[in-house]
Amino acid sequence: MSFKLYNNAQGIYLSLLQKQDANDLLQLRLRNREHHQPFEPLREADYFTLESQELLISQRMNDADQDRGYMFGIFLLDGQLAGQITISNIVRGVAQYGDLGYFIDHTFQGKGYTTAAARLILDYAFRGLALHRVQAAILLHNDASRRVLEKNGFQAEGVARRYLKINGEWQDHRTYAILADDFLAE
């Protein structure tokens, strides 16, 4: 499965990551390894290899085939991979929700790319996947991520204590969500 979601005004598009994107994804992760570490789980050294990124993409492609999750690259219009955004942990049945996660190359932060990418993926989640709810959890001190979510209509729901092990420590996260009704009414 391959398709692209465009925001020409913002200068980006989203495309499901494919195996041929593995080296670009690896380079993106290597460039941002130190900068993103305070916001990520500790990773083994072999995570930062081409083989590991190929395996990750292959697993995410399988998730998409099974309707469990979708991993998109955030690309500039010139084709440069600038970040990643994912709808994961999709639950169907009576729940109909998924989790949103994202990161952007630190050199592109503050340009509105992540906010635009989140809007594109929410449109896909609610119109294309017919999800009822998209949720996200961010570190309490991650103001940039908070702004991305709030600009896209997410509402804070509470604090999940010691929710995820980030940078080697169990850390509290603020949970956010947006409902299809809220997004589609805009």
PDB file of C-alpha atoms in Angstrom:
ATOM      1  CA  MET A   1       0.000   0.000   0.000  1.00  0.00           C
ATOM      2  CA  SER A   2       1.385   3.386  -0.968  1.00  0.00           C
ATOM      3  CA  PHE A   3      -0.181   6.822  -1.151  1.00  0.00           C
ATOM      4  CA  LYS A   4       0.650  10.405  -0.236  1.00  0.00           C
ATOM      5  CA  LEU A   5      -1.154  13.066   1.781  1.00  0.00           C
ATOM      6  CA  TYR A   6      -0.210  16.642   0.827  1.00  0.00           C
ATOM      7  CA  ASN A   7      -0.176  20.028   2.491  1.00  0.00           C
ATOM      8  CA  ASN A   8       1.317  22.093  -0.324  1.00  0.00           C
ATOM      9  CA  ALA A   9       0.848  25.389   1.511  1.00  0.00           C
ATOM     10  CA  GLN A  10       3.003  24.118   4.376  1.00  0.00           C
ATOM     11  CA  GLY A  11       5.452  22.437   1.991  1.00  0.00           C
ATOM     12  CA  ILE A  12       5.113  18.842   3.198  1.00  0.00           C
ATOM     13  CA  TYR A  13       3.551  15.528   2.362  1.00  0.00           C
ATOM     14  CA  LEU A  14       3.123  12.263   4.240  1.00  0.00           C
ATOM     15  CA  SER A  15       3.884   8.919   2.691  1.00  0.00           C
ATOM     16  CA  LEU A  16       3.822   5.471   4.266  1.00  0.00           C
ATOM     17  CA  LEU A  17       7.445   4.518   4.845  1.00  0.00           C
ATOM     18  CA  GLN A  18       8.695   1.766   2.548  1.00  0.00           C
ATOM     19  CA  LYS A  19      11.821  -0.398   2.690  1.00  0.00           C
ATOM     20  CA  GLN A  20      13.596   1.930   0.243  1.00  0.00           C
ATOM     21  CA  ASP A  21      13.238   4.702   2.878  1.00  0.00           C
ATOM     22  CA  ALA A  22      15.267   2.764   5.478  1.00  0.00           C
ATOM     23  CA  ASN A  23      18.573   4.544   4.876  1.00  0.00           C
ATOM     24  CA  ASP A  24      16.929   7.983   4.972  1.00  0.00           C
ATOM     25  CA  LEU A  25      15.176   7.005   8.206  1.00  0.00           C
ATOM     26  CA  LEU A  26      18.472   5.790   9.661  1.00  0.00           C
ATOM     27  CA  GLN A  27      20.217   9.056   8.740  1.00  0.00           C
ATOM     28  CA  LEU A  28      17.338  11.033  10.278  1.00  0.00           C
ATOM     29  CA  ARG A  29      17.619   9.036  13.506  1.00  0.00           C
ATOM     30  CA  LEU A  30      21.411   9.387  13.610  1.00  0.00           C
ATOM     31  CA  ARG A  31      21.261  13.179  13.062  1.00  0.00           C
ATOM     32  CA  ASN A  32      18.753  13.517  15.881  1.00  0.00           C
ATOM     33  CA  ARG A  33      19.964  10.837  18.273  1.00  0.00           C
ATOM     34  CA  GLU A  34      21.400  13.185  20.889  1.00  0.00           C
ATOM     35  CA  HIS A  35      18.788  15.906  20.499  1.00  0.00           C
ATOM     36  CA  HIS A  36      15.811  13.515  20.823  1.00  0.00           C
ATOM     37  CA  GLN A  37      17.260  11.296  23.585  1.00  0.00           C
ATOM     38  CA  PRO A  38      15.539  13.150  26.461  1.00  0.00           C
ATOM     39  CA  PHE A  39      12.171  12.345  24.811  1.00  0.00           C
ATOM     40  CA  GLU A  40      12.757   8.721  23.741  1.00  0.00           C
ATOM     41  CA  PRO A  41      13.348   5.298  25.261  1.00  0.00           C
ATOM     42  CA  LEU A  42      16.966   4.257  25.615  1.00  0.00           C
ATOM     43  CA  ARG A  43      17.929   2.347  22.474  1.00  0.00           C
ATOM     44  CA  GLU A  44      20.541  -0.342  21.993  1.00  0.00           C
ATOM     45  CA  ALA A  45      23.352   0.569  19.591  1.00  0.00           C
ATOM     46  CA  ASP A  46      22.056  -1.893  16.981  1.00  0.00           C
ATOM     47  CA  TYR A  47      18.814   0.140  16.727  1.00  0.00           C
ATOM     48  CA  PHE A  48      20.854   2.710  14.830  1.00  0.00           C
ATOM     49  CA  THR A  49      21.713   0.361  11.953  1.00  0.00           C
ATOM     50  CA  LEU A  50      20.288  -0.007   8.483  1.00  0.00           C
ATOM     51  CA  GLU A  51      19.179  -3.548   9.240  1.00  0.00           C
ATOM     52  CA  SER A  52      17.230  -2.424  12.291  1.00  0.00           C
ATOM     53  CA  GLN A  53      15.476   0.361  10.395  1.00  0.00           C
ATOM     54  CA  GLU A  54      14.629  -2.037   7.542  1.00  0.00           C
ATOM     55  CA  LEU A  55      13.146  -4.442  10.090  1.00  0.00           C
ATOM     56  CA  LEU A  56      11.180  -1.630  11.757  1.00  0.00           C
ATOM     57  CA  ILE A  57       9.714  -0.522   8.422  1.00  0.00           C
ATOM     58  CA  SER A  58       8.890  -4.116   7.515  1.00  0.00           C
ATOM     59  CA  GLN A  59       7.078  -4.568  10.849  1.00  0.00           C
ATOM     60  CA  ARG A  60       5.159  -1.322  10.351  1.00  0.00           C
ATOM     61  CA  MET A  61       4.204  -2.313   6.800  1.00  0.00           C
ATOM     62  CA  ASN A  62       2.801  -5.542   8.260  1.00  0.00           C
ATOM     63  CA  ASP A  63       0.939  -3.493  10.890  1.00  0.00           C
ATOM     64  CA  ALA A  64      -0.652  -1.458   8.070  1.00  0.00           C
ATOM     65  CA  ASP A  65      -1.646  -4.632   6.219  1.00  0.00           C
ATOM     66  CA  GLN A  66      -3.327  -5.828   9.433  1.00  0.00           C
ATOM     67  CA  ASP A  67      -4.901  -2.390  10.180  1.00  0.00           C
ATOM     68  CA  ARG A  68      -2.962  -2.158  13.477  1.00  0.00           C
ATOM     69  CA  GLY A  69      -0.951   0.973  12.692  1.00  0.00           C
ATOM     70  CA  TYR A  70       0.424   3.242   9.982  1.00  0.00           C
ATOM     71  CA  MET A  71       3.928   4.778   9.967  1.00  0.00           C
ATOM     72  CA  PHE A  72       4.318   7.773   7.668  1.00  0.00           C
ATOM     73  CA  GLY A  73       7.372   9.765   6.775  1.00  0.00           C
ATOM     74  CA  ILE A  74       7.033  13.537   6.915  1.00  0.00           C
ATOM     75  CA  PHE A  75       8.622  14.667   3.657  1.00  0.00           C
ATOM     76  CA  LEU A  76       9.408  18.126   2.363  1.00  0.00           C
ATOM     77  CA  LEU A  77       8.046  18.698  -1.137  1.00  0.00           C
ATOM     78  CA  ASP A  78      11.564  18.129  -2.542  1.00  0.00           C
ATOM     79  CA  GLY A  79      11.417  14.548  -1.190  1.00  0.00           C
ATOM     80  CA  GLN A  80      13.665  15.034   1.856  1.00  0.00           C
ATOM     81  CA  LEU A  81      12.604  12.951   4.871  1.00  0.00           C
ATOM     82  CA  ALA A  82      12.127  15.459   7.708  1.00  0.00           C
ATOM     83  CA  GLY A  83      10.348  13.342  10.322  1.00  0.00           C
ATOM     84  CA  GLN A  84       7.981  10.522  11.122  1.00  0.00           C
ATOM     85  CA  ILE A  85       4.371  10.390  12.300  1.00  0.00           C
ATOM     86  CA  THR A  86       2.502   7.257  13.297  1.00  0.00           C
ATOM     87  CA  ILE A  87      -0.969   6.100  14.195  1.00  0.00           C
ATOM     88  CA  SER A  88      -0.336   2.929  16.195  1.00  0.00           C
ATOM     89  CA  ASN A  89      -2.016   0.505  18.578  1.00  0.00           C
ATOM     90  CA  ILE A  90      -5.265   0.727  16.632  1.00  0.00           C
ATOM     91  CA  VAL A  91      -8.144  -0.886  18.478  1.00  0.00           C
ATOM     92  CA  ARG A  92     -11.312  -1.733  16.568  1.00  0.00           C
ATOM     93  CA  GLY A  93     -14.600  -3.116  17.844  1.00  0.00           C
ATOM     94  CA  VAL A  94     -16.376  -0.858  20.308  1.00  0.00           C
ATOM     95  CA  ALA A  95     -13.256   1.313  20.843  1.00  0.00           C
ATOM     96  CA  GLN A  96     -12.184   2.560  17.375  1.00  0.00           C
ATOM     97  CA  TYR A  97      -9.099   4.486  18.493  1.00  0.00           C
ATOM     98  CA  GLY A  98      -5.388   4.777  17.888  1.00  0.00           C
ATOM     99  CA  ASP A  99      -2.317   6.426  19.398  1.00  0.00           C
ATOM    100  CA  LEU A 100      -0.478   9.307  17.729  1.00  0.00           C
ATOM    101  CA  GLY A 101       3.298   9.647  17.873  1.00  0.00           C
ATOM    102  CA  TYR A 102       5.720  11.830  15.933  1.00  0.00           C
ATOM    103  CA  PHE A 103       9.143  13.409  15.717  1.00  0.00           C
ATOM    104  CA  ILE A 104      10.752  15.966  13.432  1.00  0.00           C
ATOM    105  CA  ASP A 105      14.387  16.632  12.590  1.00  0.00           C
ATOM    106  CA  HIS A 106      15.594  19.174  15.149  1.00  0.00           C
ATOM    107  CA  THR A 107      16.702  21.502  12.332  1.00  0.00           C
ATOM    108  CA  PHE A 108      13.066  21.755  11.174  1.00  0.00           C
ATOM    109  CA  GLN A 109      11.448  22.362  14.562  1.00  0.00           C
ATOM    110  CA  GLY A 110       9.331  25.485  14.865  1.00  0.00           C
ATOM    111  CA  LYS A 111       8.422  25.652  11.167  1.00  0.00           C
ATOM    112  CA  GLY A 112       4.916  24.214  11.522  1.00  0.00           C
ATOM    113  CA  TYR A 113       5.719  20.935   9.739  1.00  0.00           C
ATOM    114  CA  THR A 114       4.725  18.699  12.657  1.00  0.00           C
ATOM    115  CA  THR A 115       1.481  20.592  13.239  1.00  0.00           C
ATOM    116  CA  ALA A 116       0.622  20.262   9.539  1.00  0.00           C
ATOM    117  CA  ALA A 117       1.584  16.574   9.535  1.00  0.00           C
ATOM    118  CA  ALA A 118      -0.638  15.931  12.554  1.00  0.00           C
ATOM    119  CA  ARG A 119      -3.568  17.617  10.787  1.00  0.00           C
ATOM    120  CA  LEU A 120      -3.014  15.415   7.704  1.00  0.00           C
ATOM    121  CA  ILE A 121      -2.825  12.205   9.694  1.00  0.00           C
ATOM    122  CA  LEU A 122      -5.901  13.128  11.756  1.00  0.00           C
ATOM    123  CA  ASP A 123      -7.848  13.675   8.560  1.00  0.00           C
ATOM    124  CA  TYR A 124      -6.715  10.233   7.384  1.00  0.00           C
ATOM    125  CA  ALA A 125      -7.488   8.644  10.777  1.00  0.00           C
ATOM    126  CA  PHE A 126     -11.017  10.018  10.942  1.00  0.00           C
ATOM    127  CA  ARG A 127     -12.048   9.991   7.277  1.00  0.00           C
ATOM    128  CA  GLY A 128      -9.954   7.145   5.874  1.00  0.00           C
ATOM    129  CA  LEU A 129      -9.742   4.777   8.837  1.00  0.00           C
ATOM    130  CA  ALA A 130     -13.058   5.817  10.436  1.00  0.00           C
ATOM    131  CA  LEU A 131     -11.523   6.023  13.897  1.00  0.00           C
ATOM    132  CA  HIS A 132     -13.597   7.580  16.659  1.00  0.00           C
ATOM    133  CA  ARG A 133     -10.687   8.836  18.782  1.00  0.00           C
ATOM    134  CA  VAL A 134      -6.982   9.580  18.469  1.00  0.00           C
ATOM    135  CA  GLN A 135      -4.961   9.926  21.633  1.00  0.00           C
ATOM    136  CA  ALA A 136      -1.419  10.957  22.504  1.00  0.00           C
ATOM    137  CA  ALA A 137       0.742  11.039  25.620  1.00  0.00           C
ATOM    138  CA  ILE A 138       3.577  13.522  26.028  1.00  0.00           C
ATOM    139  CA  LEU A 139       6.144  14.281  28.688  1.00  0.00           C
ATOM    140  CA  LEU A 140       4.983  17.038  31.018  1.00  0.00           C
ATOM    141  CA  HIS A 141       7.855  19.334  29.990  1.00  0.00           C
ATOM    142  CA  ASN A 142       7.511  18.781  26.217  1.00  0.00           C
ATOM    143  CA  ASP A 143       6.024  22.160  25.346  1.00  0.00           C
ATOM    144  CA  ALA A 144       6.631  21.800  21.583  1.00  0.00           C
ATOM    145  CA  SER A 145       4.557  18.600  21.417  1.00  0.00           C
ATOM    146  CA  ARG A 146       1.876  20.147  23.604  1.00  0.00           C
ATOM    147  CA  ARG A 147       1.555  23.030  21.121  1.00  0.00           C
ATOM    148  CA  VAL A 148       1.277  20.607  18.169  1.00  0.00           C
ATOM    149  CA  LEU A 149      -1.576  18.782  19.876  1.00  0.00           C
ATOM    150  CA  GLU A 150      -3.412  21.874  21.073  1.00  0.00           C
ATOM    151  CA  LYS A 151      -3.192  23.546  17.633  1.00  0.00           C
ATOM    152  CA  ASN A 152      -4.895  20.452  16.235  1.00  0.00           C
ATOM    153  CA  GLY A 153      -7.768  20.511  18.720  1.00  0.00           C
ATOM    154  CA  PHE A 154      -6.590  17.860  21.201  1.00  0.00           C
ATOM    155  CA  GLN A 155      -7.824  18.251  24.753  1.00  0.00           C
ATOM    156  CA  ALA A 156      -5.797  17.386  27.827  1.00  0.00           C
ATOM    157  CA  GLU A 157      -7.380  14.562  29.798  1.00  0.00           C
ATOM    158  CA  GLY A 158      -5.039  13.995  32.711  1.00  0.00           C
ATOM    159  CA  VAL A 159      -1.668  12.784  33.848  1.00  0.00           C
ATOM    160  CA  ALA A 160      -0.642   9.155  33.519  1.00  0.00           C
ATOM    161  CA  ARG A 161       1.811   8.566  36.359  1.00  0.00           C
ATOM    162  CA  ARG A 162       5.128   6.921  35.439  1.00  0.00           C
ATOM    163  CA  TYR A 163       3.521   5.976  32.114  1.00  0.00           C
ATOM    164  CA  LEU A 164       6.524   5.252  29.884  1.00  0.00           C
ATOM    165  CA  LYS A 165      10.196   4.556  30.455  1.00  0.00           C
ATOM    166  CA  ILE A 166      11.828   7.489  28.676  1.00  0.00           C
ATOM    167  CA  ASN A 167      15.569   8.111  28.688  1.00  0.00           C
ATOM    168  CA  GLY A 168      15.960   5.313  31.243  1.00  0.00           C
ATOM    169  CA  GLU A 169      13.384   6.579  33.768  1.00  0.00           C
ATOM    170  CA  TRP A 170       9.666   5.968  34.268  1.00  0.00           C
ATOM    171  CA  GLN A 171       8.148   9.376  33.588  1.00  0.00           C
ATOM    172  CA  ASP A 172       4.750  10.990  33.942  1.00  0.00           C
ATOM    173  CA  HIS A 173       2.922  11.885  30.723  1.00  0.00           C
ATOM    174  CA  ARG A 174      -0.003  14.180  30.050  1.00  0.00           C
ATOM    175  CA  THR A 175      -2.653  12.402  28.006  1.00  0.00           C
ATOM    176  CA  TYR A 176      -4.510  14.153  25.204  1.00  0.00           C
ATOM    177  CA  ALA A 177      -7.280  13.099  22.845  1.00  0.00           C
ATOM    178  CA  ILE A 178      -9.382  14.347  19.989  1.00  0.00           C
ATOM    179  CA  LEU A 179     -12.645  12.811  18.815  1.00  0.00           C
ATOM    180  CA  ALA A 180     -13.785  12.457  15.228  1.00  0.00           C
ATOM    181  CA  ASP A 181     -16.822  14.653  15.991  1.00  0.00           C
ATOM    182  CA  ASP A 182     -14.537  17.462  17.217  1.00  0.00           C
ATOM    183  CA  PHE A 183     -12.172  17.248  14.245  1.00  0.00           C
ATOM    184  CA  LEU A 184     -14.776  16.862  11.523  1.00  0.00           C
ATOM    185  CA  ALA A 185     -16.890  19.728  12.910  1.00  0.00           C
ATOM    186  CA  GLU A 186     -14.055  22.240  12.300  1.00  0.00           C
TER     187      GLU A 186
END
